[in-house]
Amino acid sequence: MQFDSTTINMLIKGIGETFYMVLLSSALSYIIGIPLGIALVVTDKDGISPVPVFNRVLGVVINLLRSVPFIILLIMVIPITRLIVGKIYGSNATVVPLVISASPYIARMVESSLKEVDAGVIEAAKSMGASTWQIIVKVLLPEAKPSLLVGAAISVTTILGYSAMAGFTGGGGLGDIAIRYGYHRYQTDMMLVTVVLLVIIVQLIQEIFMRMSRRSDKRIR
């Protein structure tokens, strides 16, 4: 394979599509996942406002969605993808299954982070008459911020991996290039290039979020 201008432009476009899918999917997944994670913590039997039945039902739904492998989910939601986007291939179409798959995963990550908050801090807020909403906004989320950012690093890199899998269905991005050239055309050099680029992107995302986490952690100041 020769790295002519056409190949370089294709790789640049693939990087752009990958970032687009990952960033948009991550943003939408967090918009859905954070409220779900908060609901799991707040309605837990030991939570601020226990609602055991709701908590169990929500937990089962989230676990069911998390149990479906992404490559299978990608095919299962094709009718939904077509309904929302109008087509089943390309970057925009890939965002739909990415959000459906990542949202429950992020909900559990958020739940885990929020449960790390010291119960004494929550009790102190309660004793001062703070409402449930105030405890969530002013205690839980700020106290869990470092852990949430670490979770974000894991979640976003996981979404990146899912986006690469979407290449099997023409999802666009570096995964699509790797499948089309590295798998179907047996161009192993192109496969290696896309793998290297994906590794670099993962390391970049990981470093950004870990630095943000360290800066927000009051314990290491």
XYZ file of N, CA and C in Angstrom:
663
model
N 0.844 -1.203 0.000
C 0.000 0.000 0.000
C 0.874 1.245 0.000
N 0.547 2.184 -0.833
C 1.266 3.445 -0.883
C 0.426 4.524 -0.195
N 1.126 5.294 0.654
C 0.413 6.355 1.375
C 0.392 7.614 0.515
N -0.424 7.569 -0.523
C -0.576 8.738 -1.375
C -1.597 9.684 -0.747
N -1.867 10.774 -1.421
C -2.779 11.791 -0.868
C -4.181 11.243 -0.662
N -4.611 10.326 -1.537
C -5.954 9.749 -1.407
C -6.063 8.930 -0.119
N -5.036 8.128 0.135
C -5.038 7.294 1.344
C -4.980 8.152 2.603
N -4.125 9.166 2.574
C -3.993 10.058 3.732
C -5.301 10.787 3.997
N -5.944 11.267 2.945
C -7.229 11.963 3.097
C -8.299 11.016 3.647
N -8.258 9.760 3.214
C -9.218 8.769 3.715
C -9.011 8.524 5.212
N -7.746 8.437 5.624
C -7.450 8.227 7.038
C -7.850 9.443 7.876
N -7.592 10.633 7.352
C -7.983 11.858 8.067
C -9.497 11.917 8.221
N -10.199 11.558 7.151
C -11.665 11.527 7.215
C -12.133 10.484 8.231
N -11.452 9.321 8.248
C -11.799 8.268 9.198
C -11.593 8.702 10.637
N -10.503 9.432 10.892
C -10.244 9.956 12.242
C -11.346 10.935 12.639
N -11.702 11.812 11.706
C -12.759 12.793 11.969
C -14.091 12.114 12.271
N -14.447 11.102 11.478
C -15.698 10.376 11.704
C -15.680 9.646 13.040
N -14.517 9.091 13.393
C -14.394 8.380 14.673
C -14.605 9.335 15.840
N -13.941 10.485 15.802
C -14.122 11.482 16.859
C -15.568 11.953 16.927
N -16.182 12.164 15.764
C -17.576 12.611 15.714
C -18.491 11.590 16.387
N -18.350 10.315 16.010
C -19.202 9.269 16.579
C -18.988 9.130 18.085
N -17.720 9.117 18.494
C -17.402 8.897 19.904
C -17.864 10.068 20.767
N -17.578 11.290 20.331
C -17.936 12.460 21.136
C -19.452 12.650 21.226
N -20.138 12.527 20.086
C -21.594 12.698 20.087
C -22.268 11.580 20.883
N -21.827 10.349 20.665
C -22.411 9.215 21.387
C -22.151 9.332 22.884
N -20.941 9.749 23.256
C -20.600 9.897 24.675
C -21.467 10.969 25.323
N -21.622 12.101 24.638
C -22.422 13.197 25.187
C -23.877 12.756 25.393
N -24.461 12.129 24.375
C -25.858 11.684 24.474
C -26.011 10.579 25.525
N -25.027 9.692 25.586
C -25.085 8.593 26.556
C -25.001 9.117 27.981
N -24.194 10.150 28.208
C -24.091 10.721 29.547
C -25.348 11.503 29.920
N -25.979 12.130 28.928
C -27.241 12.835 29.192
C -28.299 11.844 29.698
N -28.253 10.623 29.166
C -29.194 9.577 29.606
C -28.657 8.837 30.832
N -27.370 8.520 30.814
C -26.780 7.670 31.850
C -26.656 8.300 33.216
N -26.345 9.598 33.272
C -26.192 10.253 34.581
C -27.503 10.245 35.368
N -28.633 10.660 34.787
C -29.896 10.579 35.540
C -30.241 9.152 35.962
N -29.951 8.170 35.106
C -30.232 6.781 35.458
C -29.371 6.338 36.642
N -28.085 6.708 36.600
C -27.179 6.357 37.688
C -27.588 7.015 38.993
N -27.990 8.274 38.916
C -28.465 8.993 40.110
C -29.716 8.322 40.668
N -30.628 7.949 39.759
C -31.871 7.295 40.190
C -31.579 5.977 40.899
N -30.589 5.235 40.410
C -30.227 3.963 41.045
C -29.711 4.180 42.465
N -28.927 5.231 42.643
C -28.353 5.513 43.967
C -29.405 6.072 44.927
N -30.181 7.026 44.455
C -31.155 7.706 45.313
C -32.268 6.764 45.762
N -32.720 5.872 44.852
C -33.848 4.995 45.180
C -33.427 3.662 45.784
N -32.137 3.480 45.990
C -31.645 2.256 46.616
C -32.202 2.136 48.040
N -32.231 0.931 48.580
C -32.793 0.723 49.921
C -32.043 1.525 50.991
N -30.783 1.830 50.721
C -30.012 2.657 51.642
C -29.808 4.075 51.100
N -30.580 4.444 50.078
C -30.417 5.735 49.429
C -31.122 6.868 50.145
N -31.083 8.033 49.515
C -31.682 9.230 50.104
C -33.203 9.116 50.146
N -33.784 8.616 49.057
C -35.245 8.432 48.977
C -35.534 7.027 48.476
N -35.502 6.032 49.349
C -35.648 4.632 48.929
C -36.976 4.346 48.241
N -36.878 3.729 47.070
C -38.063 3.215 46.359
C -37.643 1.841 45.816
N -37.659 0.819 46.663
C -37.108 -0.496 46.313
C -37.644 -1.104 45.020
N -38.957 -1.030 44.820
C -39.559 -1.648 43.626
C -39.048 -0.971 42.360
N -39.087 0.362 42.345
C -38.587 1.111 41.184
C -37.115 0.809 40.948
N -36.339 0.753 42.027
C -34.905 0.502 41.922
C -34.631 -0.865 41.300
N -35.380 -1.875 41.741
C -35.172 -3.229 41.207
C -35.546 -3.308 39.732
N -36.670 -2.705 39.362
C -37.119 -2.734 37.961
C -36.107 -2.018 37.071
N -35.660 -0.833 37.504
C -34.684 -0.077 36.731
C -33.373 -0.849 36.606
N -32.971 -1.479 37.703
C -31.736 -2.262 37.685
C -31.807 -3.427 36.721
N -32.954 -4.101 36.674
C -33.127 -5.234 35.760
C -33.070 -4.765 34.307
N -33.751 -3.665 33.998
C -33.760 -3.130 32.626
C -32.338 -2.764 32.192
N -31.610 -2.090 33.067
C -30.235 -1.694 32.753
C -29.347 -2.916 32.555
N -29.500 -3.913 33.413
C -28.690 -5.128 33.289
C -29.004 -5.890 32.006
N -30.275 -5.907 31.610
C -30.652 -6.582 30.365
C -30.000 -5.908 29.161
N -30.039 -4.587 29.129
C -29.436 -3.856 28.013
C -27.923 -4.040 27.988
N -27.313 -4.083 29.174
C -25.866 -4.265 29.250
C -25.437 -5.666 28.833
N -26.352 -6.624 28.926
C -26.005 -8.021 28.654
C -25.918 -8.335 27.166
N -26.491 -7.479 26.338
C -26.503 -7.750 24.892
C -25.184 -7.289 24.273
N -24.427 -8.195 23.657
C -23.174 -7.792 22.994
C -23.444 -6.723 21.937
N -22.511 -5.768 21.806
C -22.762 -4.624 20.929
C -23.001 -5.043 19.484
N -22.239 -6.013 18.988
C -22.372 -6.388 17.582
C -23.766 -6.956 17.302
N -24.379 -7.619 18.304
C -25.746 -8.140 18.158
C -26.753 -7.001 18.281
N -26.514 -6.121 19.255
C -27.397 -4.964 19.435
C -27.417 -4.099 18.176
N -26.264 -3.984 17.541
C -26.128 -3.189 16.318
C -27.116 -3.657 15.255
N -27.297 -4.972 15.173
C -28.219 -5.547 14.184
C -29.661 -5.466 14.675
N -29.844 -5.692 15.986
C -31.208 -5.694 16.542
C -31.909 -4.351 16.390
N -31.155 -3.259 16.515
C -31.780 -1.923 16.507
C -31.797 -1.291 15.118
N -31.534 -2.082 14.098
C -31.553 -1.540 12.726
C -32.880 -0.833 12.407
N -34.039 -1.399 12.767
C -35.301 -0.680 12.490
C -35.380 0.672 13.201
N -34.890 0.733 14.438
C -34.893 1.999 15.181
C -33.934 2.983 14.534
N -32.762 2.480 14.131
C -31.774 3.335 13.476
C -32.336 3.923 12.185
N -32.989 3.072 11.393
C -33.579 3.537 10.129
C -34.675 4.564 10.392
N -35.452 4.353 11.450
C -36.546 5.271 11.787
C -36.004 6.641 12.197
N -34.923 6.657 12.977
C -34.380 7.911 13.498
C -33.521 8.643 12.468
N -32.631 7.890 11.818
C -31.633 8.508 10.924
C -32.057 8.459 9.459
N -32.829 7.429 9.096
C -33.244 7.291 7.703
C -32.380 6.338 6.911
N -31.294 5.854 7.519
C -30.424 4.873 6.874
C -29.720 4.058 7.960
N -29.080 2.959 7.555
C -28.482 2.062 8.541
C -26.955 1.992 8.428
N -26.358 2.893 7.662
C -24.900 2.914 7.523
C -24.409 4.338 7.687
N -23.120 4.484 7.953
C -22.549 5.814 8.126
C -22.436 6.202 9.595
N -21.779 7.318 9.825
C -21.488 7.771 11.192
C -22.744 8.085 11.988
N -23.686 8.789 11.381
C -24.908 9.157 12.108
C -25.704 7.921 12.515
N -25.763 6.929 11.638
C -26.501 5.709 11.938
C -25.842 4.940 13.090
N -24.524 5.007 13.181
C -23.808 4.276 14.234
C -24.057 4.878 15.609
N -24.345 6.167 15.650
C -24.558 6.847 16.931
C -25.736 6.226 17.690
N -26.773 5.808 16.976
C -27.986 5.272 17.630
C -27.675 4.024 18.459
N -27.104 2.957 17.871
C -26.788 1.787 18.700
C -25.716 2.070 19.745
N -24.799 2.988 19.457
C -23.776 3.339 20.443
C -24.417 3.922 21.705
N -25.381 4.810 21.525
C -26.060 5.433 22.670
C -26.874 4.393 23.432
N -27.592 3.535 22.710
C -28.409 2.510 23.360
C -27.540 1.550 24.163
N -26.367 1.232 23.635
C -25.471 0.300 24.319
C -24.714 0.951 25.463
N -24.279 2.200 25.266
C -23.412 2.854 26.251
C -24.179 3.443 27.432
N -25.417 3.864 27.228
C -26.174 4.530 28.303
C -26.307 3.675 29.567
N -26.720 2.397 29.468
C -26.803 1.584 30.684
C -25.440 1.313 31.315
N -24.427 1.190 30.490
C -23.055 0.990 30.990
C -22.623 2.204 31.803
N -22.876 3.387 31.263
C -22.524 4.629 31.955
C -23.352 4.782 33.228
N -24.616 4.377 33.192
C -25.465 4.449 34.386
C -24.844 3.673 35.538
N -24.313 2.499 35.255
C -23.668 1.693 36.291
C -22.351 2.323 36.748
N -21.627 2.931 35.835
C -20.385 3.616 36.200
C -20.683 4.800 37.121
N -21.720 5.550 36.790
C -22.117 6.692 37.616
C -22.585 6.207 38.983
N -23.375 5.142 38.998
C -23.843 4.573 40.261
C -22.658 4.194 41.155
N -21.687 3.522 40.571
C -20.508 3.098 41.333
C -19.757 4.291 41.906
N -19.605 5.349 41.104
C -18.886 6.550 41.557
C -19.623 7.250 42.694
N -20.935 7.381 42.559
C -21.727 8.075 43.576
C -21.759 7.306 44.896
N -21.699 5.991 44.813
C -21.723 5.183 46.028
C -20.400 5.246 46.804
N -19.367 5.826 46.169
C -18.086 5.997 46.851
C -18.089 7.214 47.781
N -19.087 8.082 47.622
C -19.156 9.292 48.452
C -19.398 8.887 49.907
N -18.645 9.511 50.807
C -18.739 9.219 52.238
C -20.164 9.459 52.742
N -20.724 8.431 53.374
C -22.093 8.540 53.895
C -22.214 9.650 54.935
N -21.131 9.931 55.657
C -21.153 10.988 56.665
C -21.412 12.353 56.075
N -20.870 12.585 54.869
C -21.084 13.871 54.194
C -22.556 14.026 53.835
N -23.170 12.927 53.371
C -24.593 12.961 53.016
C -25.451 13.187 54.254
N -25.108 12.512 55.335
C -25.859 12.666 56.582
C -25.753 14.093 57.110
N -24.571 14.684 56.962
C -24.378 16.071 57.403
C -25.274 17.014 56.616
N -25.370 16.774 55.307
C -26.238 17.603 54.459
C -27.699 17.434 54.855
N -28.092 16.195 55.176
C -29.473 15.941 55.606
C -29.781 16.675 56.906
N -28.813 16.632 57.831
C -29.038 17.256 59.146
C -29.193 18.769 59.034
N -28.639 19.342 57.958
C -28.763 20.786 57.743
C -30.019 21.144 56.951
N -30.846 20.134 56.686
C -32.120 20.378 56.018
C -32.057 20.424 54.507
N -30.990 19.897 53.925
C -30.865 19.903 52.463
C -31.895 18.965 51.845
N -32.481 19.388 50.727
C -33.443 18.554 50.019
C -32.700 17.484 49.211
N -33.448 16.531 48.703
C -32.844 15.473 47.888
C -32.108 16.062 46.695
N -32.737 17.015 46.021
C -32.119 17.650 44.858
C -30.834 18.378 45.248
N -30.839 19.079 46.370
C -29.655 19.797 46.826
C -28.525 18.831 47.172
N -28.875 17.709 47.780
C -27.850 16.715 48.109
C -27.213 16.156 46.838
N -28.038 15.904 45.819
C -27.524 15.377 44.546
C -26.583 16.378 43.878
N -27.048 17.624 43.769
C -26.315 18.647 43.015
C -25.110 19.203 43.778
N -25.265 19.382 45.096
C -24.226 20.062 45.864
C -23.325 19.130 46.679
N -23.735 17.871 46.798
C -22.926 16.931 47.587
C -22.466 15.747 46.740
N -23.415 14.951 46.256
C -23.063 13.726 45.542
C -22.189 13.961 44.312
N -22.669 14.789 43.394
C -21.933 15.004 42.142
C -20.575 15.678 42.354
N -20.487 16.763 43.151
C -19.168 17.377 43.376
C -18.186 16.436 44.076
N -18.656 15.693 45.083
C -17.774 14.789 45.817
C -17.305 13.616 44.953
N -18.148 13.206 44.028
C -17.820 12.056 43.179
C -17.113 12.451 41.885
N -16.858 13.733 41.693
C -16.298 14.215 40.424
C -15.026 13.499 39.983
N -14.008 13.324 40.863
C -12.804 12.613 40.414
C -13.103 11.199 39.916
N -13.935 10.482 40.659
C -14.293 9.121 40.267
C -15.119 9.117 38.981
N -16.000 10.106 38.832
C -16.809 10.207 37.613
C -15.925 10.426 36.387
N -14.870 11.204 36.545
C -13.966 11.474 35.426
C -13.149 10.240 35.060
N -12.746 9.486 36.067
C -12.061 8.217 35.790
C -13.007 7.274 35.047
N -14.262 7.229 35.506
C -15.272 6.425 34.833
C -15.510 6.886 33.408
N -15.435 8.194 33.197
C -15.622 8.740 31.850
C -14.512 8.270 30.913
N -13.283 8.209 31.427
C -12.159 7.730 30.615
C -12.420 6.299 30.160
N -12.908 5.467 31.080
C -13.206 4.070 30.739
C -14.382 3.991 29.766
N -15.412 4.767 30.038
C -16.631 4.724 29.215
C -16.369 5.200 27.794
N -15.661 6.308 27.652
C -15.423 6.870 26.319
C -14.539 5.945 25.490
N -13.518 5.348 26.118
C -12.671 4.417 25.367
C -13.447 3.148 25.000
N -14.389 2.756 25.838
C -15.246 1.616 25.504
C -16.125 1.945 24.303
N -16.684 3.153 24.289
C -17.490 3.597 23.153
C -16.651 3.640 21.883
N -15.398 4.046 22.015
C -14.484 4.045 20.866
C -14.329 2.625 20.311
N -14.178 1.659 21.209
C -14.081 0.271 20.775
C -15.348 -0.204 20.081
N -16.494 0.195 20.609
C -17.767 -0.154 19.975
C -17.865 0.467 18.572
N -17.407 1.709 18.446
C -17.489 2.388 17.147
C -16.647 1.667 16.098
N -15.533 1.087 16.535
C -14.692 0.330 15.600
C -15.406 -0.940 15.143
N -16.148 -1.580 16.062
C -16.916 -2.789 15.714
C -17.993 -2.485 14.678
N -18.507 -1.259 14.722
C -19.571 -0.876 13.790
C -19.078 -0.873 12.348
N -17.764 -0.958 12.162
C -17.209 -1.033 10.812
C -17.714 -2.236 10.038
N -18.129 -3.288 10.744
C -18.650 -4.480 10.077
C -19.944 -4.195 9.322
N -20.666 -3.164 9.730
C -21.921 -2.816 9.056
C -21.820 -1.473 8.323
N -20.599 -1.076 7.989
C -20.416 0.183 7.270
C -20.647 1.395 8.130
N -20.227 1.303 9.387
C -20.476 2.380 10.344
C -19.628 3.619 10.166
N -18.614 3.560 9.334
C -17.755 4.717 9.143
C -16.624 4.757 10.153
N -15.711 5.704 9.968
C -14.597 5.856 10.891
C -13.463 4.896 10.615
N -12.512 4.838 11.541
C -11.333 3.997 11.374
C -11.687 2.512 11.362
N -12.714 2.128 12.134
C -13.133 0.729 12.143
C -13.593 0.271 10.773
N -14.311 1.125 10.080
C -14.797 0.813 8.737
C -13.633 0.648 7.772
N -12.626 1.526 7.896
C -11.437 1.428 7.033
C -10.698 0.126 7.308
N -10.546 -0.209 8.585
C -9.850 -1.445 8.961
C -10.551 -2.674 8.400
N -11.880 -2.694 8.458
C -12.641 -3.839 7.947
C -12.559 -3.916 6.430
N -12.781 -2.767 5.787
C -12.818 -2.763 4.315
C -11.476 -3.121 3.687
N -10.407 -2.565 4.236
C -9.086 -2.767 3.628
C -8.293 -3.890 4.313
N -8.319 -3.895 5.648
C -7.522 -4.901 6.348
C -8.128 -6.288 6.318
N -9.477 -6.370 6.325
C -10.149 -7.670 6.384
C -10.587 -8.153 5.003
N -11.326 -7.325 4.287
C -11.855 -7.754 2.991
C -10.804 -7.760 1.885
N -9.840 -6.842 1.952
C -8.828 -6.759 0.881
C -7.456 -7.268 1.319
N -7.379 -7.777 2.529
C -6.149 -8.381 3.051
C -4.956 -7.421 3.049
N -5.213 -6.143 3.252
C -4.126 -5.158 3.326
C -3.753 -4.974 4.807
N -2.861 -5.833 5.266
C -2.511 -5.831 6.688
C -1.830 -4.534 7.117
N -1.121 -3.891 6.176
C -0.464 -2.630 6.528
C -1.499 -1.551 6.862
N -2.608 -1.525 6.122
C -3.678 -0.570 6.428
C -4.328 -0.902 7.764
N -4.497 -2.188 8.016
C -5.043 -2.623 9.303
C -4.152 -2.135 10.449
N -2.837 -2.298 10.307
C -1.906 -1.877 11.357
C -1.949 -0.365 11.573
N -2.076 0.387 10.490
C -2.137 1.849 10.602
C -3.375 2.270 11.385
N -4.518 1.677 11.058
C -5.756 2.036 11.768
C -5.682 1.626 13.241
N -5.058 0.484 13.517
C -4.908 0.043 14.907
C -4.038 1.021 15.681
N -2.937 1.441 15.073
C -2.039 2.408 15.725
C -2.775 3.713 16.003
N -3.554 4.179 15.035
C -4.306 5.426 15.217
C -5.337 5.290 16.338
N -6.005 4.143 16.405
C -6.987 3.910 17.472
C -6.311 3.866 18.844
N -5.135 3.243 18.908
C -4.393 3.184 20.173
C -3.994 4.585 20.619
N -3.554 5.403 19.676
C -3.166 6.785 19.995
C -4.367 7.568 20.531
N -5.512 7.411 19.877
C -6.727 8.109 20.320
C -7.130 7.654 21.724
N -7.040 6.351 21.985
C -7.370 5.826 23.324
C -6.457 6.443 24.379
N -5.162 6.468 24.088
C -4.205 7.026 25.041
C -4.458 8.518 25.276
N -4.834 9.218 24.227
C -5.132 10.646 24.335
C -6.349 10.880 25.232
N -7.413 10.122 24.983
C -8.625 10.246 25.798
C -8.334 9.903 27.254
N -7.600 8.813 27.447
C -7.272 8.366 28.799
C -6.480 9.430 29.551
N -5.495 10.009 28.893
C -4.641 11.010 29.541
C -5.424 12.268 29.901
N -6.287 12.717 29.001
C -7.078 13.925 29.242
C -7.968 13.749 30.472
N -8.695 12.653 30.524
C -9.629 12.447 31.642
C -8.901 12.166 32.955
N -7.777 11.460 32.898
C -7.042 11.177 34.132
C -6.446 12.457 34.703
N -5.977 13.348 33.847
C -5.460 14.641 34.324
C -6.575 15.478 34.936
N -7.729 15.471 34.289
C -8.878 16.205 34.836
C -9.279 15.635 36.192
N -9.215 14.319 36.319
C -9.567 13.675 37.579
C -8.597 14.067 38.690
N -7.302 14.058 38.383
C -6.298 14.416 39.390
C -6.446 15.865 39.830
N -6.749 16.743 38.892
C -6.901 18.158 39.238
C -8.142 18.421 40.101
N -9.155 17.597 39.915
C -10.401 17.813 40.660
C -10.422 17.077 42.005
N -9.395 16.259 42.266
C -9.365 15.467 43.490
C -8.783 16.306 44.624
N -9.625 16.685 45.575
C -9.209 17.529 46.681
C -8.231 16.818 47.615
N -8.196 15.498 47.579
C -7.344 14.745 48.494
C -5.865 14.836 48.148
N -5.539 15.201 46.892
C -4.123 15.232 46.505
C -3.628 16.671 46.305
N -4.372 17.640 46.796
C -3.925 19.025 46.699
C -3.045 19.389 47.881
